[in-house]
mmCIF file of C-alpha atoms in Angstrom:
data_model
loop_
_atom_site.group_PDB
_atom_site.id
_atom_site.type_symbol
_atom_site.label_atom_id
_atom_site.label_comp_id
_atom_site.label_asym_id
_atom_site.label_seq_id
_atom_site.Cartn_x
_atom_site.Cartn_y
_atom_site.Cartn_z
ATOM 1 C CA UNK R 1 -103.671 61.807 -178.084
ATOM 2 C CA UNK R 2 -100.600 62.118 -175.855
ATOM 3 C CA UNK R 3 -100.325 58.207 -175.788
ATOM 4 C CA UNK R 4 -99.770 57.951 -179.153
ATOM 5 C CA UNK R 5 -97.186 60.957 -179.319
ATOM 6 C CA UNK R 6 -95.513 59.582 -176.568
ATOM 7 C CA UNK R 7 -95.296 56.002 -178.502
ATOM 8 C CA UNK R 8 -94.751 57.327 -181.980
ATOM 9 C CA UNK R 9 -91.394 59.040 -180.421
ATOM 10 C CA UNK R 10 -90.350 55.423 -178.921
ATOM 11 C CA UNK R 11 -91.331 53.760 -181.920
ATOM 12 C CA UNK R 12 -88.831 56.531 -183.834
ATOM 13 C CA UNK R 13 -86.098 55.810 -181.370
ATOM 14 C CA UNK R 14 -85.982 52.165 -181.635
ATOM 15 C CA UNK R 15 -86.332 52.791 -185.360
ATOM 16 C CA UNK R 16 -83.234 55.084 -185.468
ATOM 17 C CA UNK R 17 -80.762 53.498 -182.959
ATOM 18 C CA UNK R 18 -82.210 49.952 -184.722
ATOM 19 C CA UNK R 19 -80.957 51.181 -188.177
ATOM 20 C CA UNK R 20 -77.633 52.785 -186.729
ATOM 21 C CA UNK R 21 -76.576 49.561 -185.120
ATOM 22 C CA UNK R 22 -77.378 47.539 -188.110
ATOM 23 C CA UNK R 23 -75.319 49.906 -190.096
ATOM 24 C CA UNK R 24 -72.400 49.388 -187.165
ATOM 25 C CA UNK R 25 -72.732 45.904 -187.609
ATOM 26 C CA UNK R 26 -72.185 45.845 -191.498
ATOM 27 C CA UNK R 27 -69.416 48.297 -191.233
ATOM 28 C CA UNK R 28 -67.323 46.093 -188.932
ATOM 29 C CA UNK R 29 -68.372 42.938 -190.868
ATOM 30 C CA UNK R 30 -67.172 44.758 -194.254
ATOM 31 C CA UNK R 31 -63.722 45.851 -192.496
ATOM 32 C CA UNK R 32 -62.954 42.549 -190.787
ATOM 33 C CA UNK R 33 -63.915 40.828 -194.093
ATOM 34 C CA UNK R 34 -61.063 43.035 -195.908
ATOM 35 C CA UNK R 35 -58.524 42.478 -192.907
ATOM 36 C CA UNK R 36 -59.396 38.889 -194.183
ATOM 37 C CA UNK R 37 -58.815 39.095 -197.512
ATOM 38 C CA UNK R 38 -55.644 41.791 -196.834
ATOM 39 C CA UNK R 39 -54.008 38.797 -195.160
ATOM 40 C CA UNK R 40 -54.594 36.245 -198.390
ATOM 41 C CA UNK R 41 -53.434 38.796 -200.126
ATOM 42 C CA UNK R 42 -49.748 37.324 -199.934
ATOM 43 C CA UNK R 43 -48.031 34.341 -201.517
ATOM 44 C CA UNK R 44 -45.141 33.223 -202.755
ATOM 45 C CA UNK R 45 -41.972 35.261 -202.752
ATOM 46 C CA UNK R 46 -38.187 34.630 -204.501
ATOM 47 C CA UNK R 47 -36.350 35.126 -201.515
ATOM 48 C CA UNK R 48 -32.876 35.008 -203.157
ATOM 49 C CA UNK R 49 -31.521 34.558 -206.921
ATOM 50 C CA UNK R 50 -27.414 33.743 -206.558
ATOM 51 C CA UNK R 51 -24.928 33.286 -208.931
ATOM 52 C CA UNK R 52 -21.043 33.750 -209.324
ATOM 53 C CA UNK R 53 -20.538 37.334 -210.738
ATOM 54 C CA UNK R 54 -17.973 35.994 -213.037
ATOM 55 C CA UNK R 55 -17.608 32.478 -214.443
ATOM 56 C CA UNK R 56 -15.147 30.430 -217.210
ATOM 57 C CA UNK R 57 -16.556 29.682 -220.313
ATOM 58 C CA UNK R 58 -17.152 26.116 -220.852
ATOM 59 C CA UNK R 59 -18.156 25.308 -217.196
ATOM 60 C CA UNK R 60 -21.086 24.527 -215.146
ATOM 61 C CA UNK R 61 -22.255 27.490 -213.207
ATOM 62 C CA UNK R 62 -24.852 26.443 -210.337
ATOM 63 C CA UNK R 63 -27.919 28.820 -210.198
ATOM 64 C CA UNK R 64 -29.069 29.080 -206.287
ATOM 65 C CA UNK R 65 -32.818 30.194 -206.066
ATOM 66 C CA UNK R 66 -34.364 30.599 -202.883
ATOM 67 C CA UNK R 67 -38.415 30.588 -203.005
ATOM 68 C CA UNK R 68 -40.523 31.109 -200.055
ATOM 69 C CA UNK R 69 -44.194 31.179 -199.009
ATOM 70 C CA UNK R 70 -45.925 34.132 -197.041
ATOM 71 C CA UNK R 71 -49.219 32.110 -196.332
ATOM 72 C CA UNK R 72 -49.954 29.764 -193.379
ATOM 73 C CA UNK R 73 -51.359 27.183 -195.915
ATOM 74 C CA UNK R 74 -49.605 25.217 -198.428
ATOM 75 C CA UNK R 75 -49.341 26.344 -201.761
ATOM 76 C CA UNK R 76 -47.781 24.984 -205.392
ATOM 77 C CA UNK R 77 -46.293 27.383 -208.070
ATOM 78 C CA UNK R 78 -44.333 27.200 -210.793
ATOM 79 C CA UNK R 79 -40.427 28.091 -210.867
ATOM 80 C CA UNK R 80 -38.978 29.475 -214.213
ATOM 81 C CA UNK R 81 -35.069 30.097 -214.389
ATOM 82 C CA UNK R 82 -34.278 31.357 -217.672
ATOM 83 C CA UNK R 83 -31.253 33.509 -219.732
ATOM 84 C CA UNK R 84 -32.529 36.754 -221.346
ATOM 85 C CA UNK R 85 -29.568 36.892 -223.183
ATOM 86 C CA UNK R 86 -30.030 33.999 -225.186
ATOM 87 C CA UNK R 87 -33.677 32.818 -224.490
ATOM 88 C CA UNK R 88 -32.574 29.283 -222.541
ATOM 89 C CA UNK R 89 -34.643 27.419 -220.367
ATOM 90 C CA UNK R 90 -31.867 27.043 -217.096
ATOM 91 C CA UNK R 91 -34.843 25.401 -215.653
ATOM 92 C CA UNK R 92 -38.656 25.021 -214.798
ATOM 93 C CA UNK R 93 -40.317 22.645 -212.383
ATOM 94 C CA UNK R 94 -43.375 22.873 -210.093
ATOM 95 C CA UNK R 95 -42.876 23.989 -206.260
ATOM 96 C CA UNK R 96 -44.700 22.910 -203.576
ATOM 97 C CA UNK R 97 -44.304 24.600 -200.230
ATOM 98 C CA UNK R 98 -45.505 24.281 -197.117
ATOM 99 C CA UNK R 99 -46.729 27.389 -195.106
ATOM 100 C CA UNK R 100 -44.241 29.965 -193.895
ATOM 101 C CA UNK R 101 -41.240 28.431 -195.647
ATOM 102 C CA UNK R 102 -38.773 28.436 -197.864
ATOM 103 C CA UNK R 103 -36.998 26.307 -200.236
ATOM 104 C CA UNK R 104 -33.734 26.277 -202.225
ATOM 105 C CA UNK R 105 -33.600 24.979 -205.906
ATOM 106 C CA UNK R 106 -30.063 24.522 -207.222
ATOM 107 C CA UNK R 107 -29.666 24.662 -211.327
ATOM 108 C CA UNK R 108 -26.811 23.800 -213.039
ATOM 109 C CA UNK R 109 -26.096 25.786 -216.542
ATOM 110 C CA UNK R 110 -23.952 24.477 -219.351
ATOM 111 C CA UNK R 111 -21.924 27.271 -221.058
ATOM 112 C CA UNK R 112 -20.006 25.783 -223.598
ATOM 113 C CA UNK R 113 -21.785 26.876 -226.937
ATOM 114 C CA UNK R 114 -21.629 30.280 -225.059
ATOM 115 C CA UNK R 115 -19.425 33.100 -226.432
ATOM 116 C CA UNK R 116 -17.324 35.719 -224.022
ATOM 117 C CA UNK R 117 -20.241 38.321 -222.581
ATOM 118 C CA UNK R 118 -22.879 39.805 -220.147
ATOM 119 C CA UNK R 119 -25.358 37.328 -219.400
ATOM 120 C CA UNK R 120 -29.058 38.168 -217.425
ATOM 121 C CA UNK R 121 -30.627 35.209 -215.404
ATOM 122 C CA UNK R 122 -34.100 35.705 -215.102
ATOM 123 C CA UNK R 123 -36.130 33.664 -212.101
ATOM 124 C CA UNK R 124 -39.838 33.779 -211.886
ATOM 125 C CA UNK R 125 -42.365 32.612 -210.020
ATOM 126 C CA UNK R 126 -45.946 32.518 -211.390
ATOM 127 C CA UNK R 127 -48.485 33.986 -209.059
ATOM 128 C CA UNK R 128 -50.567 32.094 -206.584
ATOM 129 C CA UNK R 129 -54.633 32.919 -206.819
ATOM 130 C CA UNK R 130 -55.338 36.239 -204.811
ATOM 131 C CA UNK R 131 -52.146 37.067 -204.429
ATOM 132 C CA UNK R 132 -51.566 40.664 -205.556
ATOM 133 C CA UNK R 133 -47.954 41.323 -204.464
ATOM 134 C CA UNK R 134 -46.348 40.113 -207.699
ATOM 135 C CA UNK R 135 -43.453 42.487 -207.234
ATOM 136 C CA UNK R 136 -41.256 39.575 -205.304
ATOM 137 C CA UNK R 137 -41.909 36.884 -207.884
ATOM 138 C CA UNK R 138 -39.074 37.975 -209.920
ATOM 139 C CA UNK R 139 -35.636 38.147 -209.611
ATOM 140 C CA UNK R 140 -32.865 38.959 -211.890
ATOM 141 C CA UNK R 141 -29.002 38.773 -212.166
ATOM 142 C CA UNK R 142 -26.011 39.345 -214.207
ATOM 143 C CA UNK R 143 -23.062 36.976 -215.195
ATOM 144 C CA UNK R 144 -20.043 37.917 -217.114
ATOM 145 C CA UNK R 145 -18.155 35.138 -218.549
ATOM 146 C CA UNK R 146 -14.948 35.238 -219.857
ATOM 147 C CA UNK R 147 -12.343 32.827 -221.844
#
């Protein structure tokens, strides 16, 4: 009787300390899977959005837009430049960057069907999949022009 008493208790050890390390084993599975996915979690950024802070009616202004990318791999987004005052397309075109860089897109924007005001430039980038900080991928700026 004491041989099986004595072998039910190993058999419960190994049972116990057999299910705790399994459990150990997921658990630092699961968290090195989210340090994984935490680091994929970035993307593509607008680094800078420059223009002049006051400009002549009836001349070019050049809109300076520097994007960058937060991954190591390459990625390809898409670059939207627009005026919230008057709902014009500065410009749109497809970026492709390589990984941790950056990139500067120069616009040029007629004004002469413009009238004396505020103007807001709005840049956006659209969001590259799994990235979830989306907070960078737009930029905005004001212009005054004047006669």
């Amino acid at each position: 009787m004491r041989k099986y008493y004595v072998n039910g208790w190993r058999l419960g050890f190994t049972l116990f300390f057999g299910c705790f390390l399994l459990s150990e084993l997921s658990y630092c599975l699961a968290k090195e899977k989210k340090k994984i996915e935490h680091k994929d979690a970035r993307g593509v950024m607008i680094v800078s959005l420059n223009v002049p802070l006051r400009a002549t009616l009836g001349n070019k202004i050049y809109v300076e837009i520097i994007v960058g990318n937060e991954r190591t791999t390459k990625v390809t987004t898409i670059l939207t430049v627009t005026c919230l005052t008057t709902d014009q397309i500065i410009g749109r075109e497809a970026e492709t960057l390589d990984g941790l860089s950056s990139h500067k897109i120069v616009y040029s924007w007629d004004t002469k069907e413009l009238k004396e005001d505020r103007y807001v430039i709005l840049a956006e980038l659209e969001d590259v999949p799994g990235e979830m900080h989306l907070d960078d991928n737009v930029r905005q700026a004001d212009i005054f022009l004047v006669p």
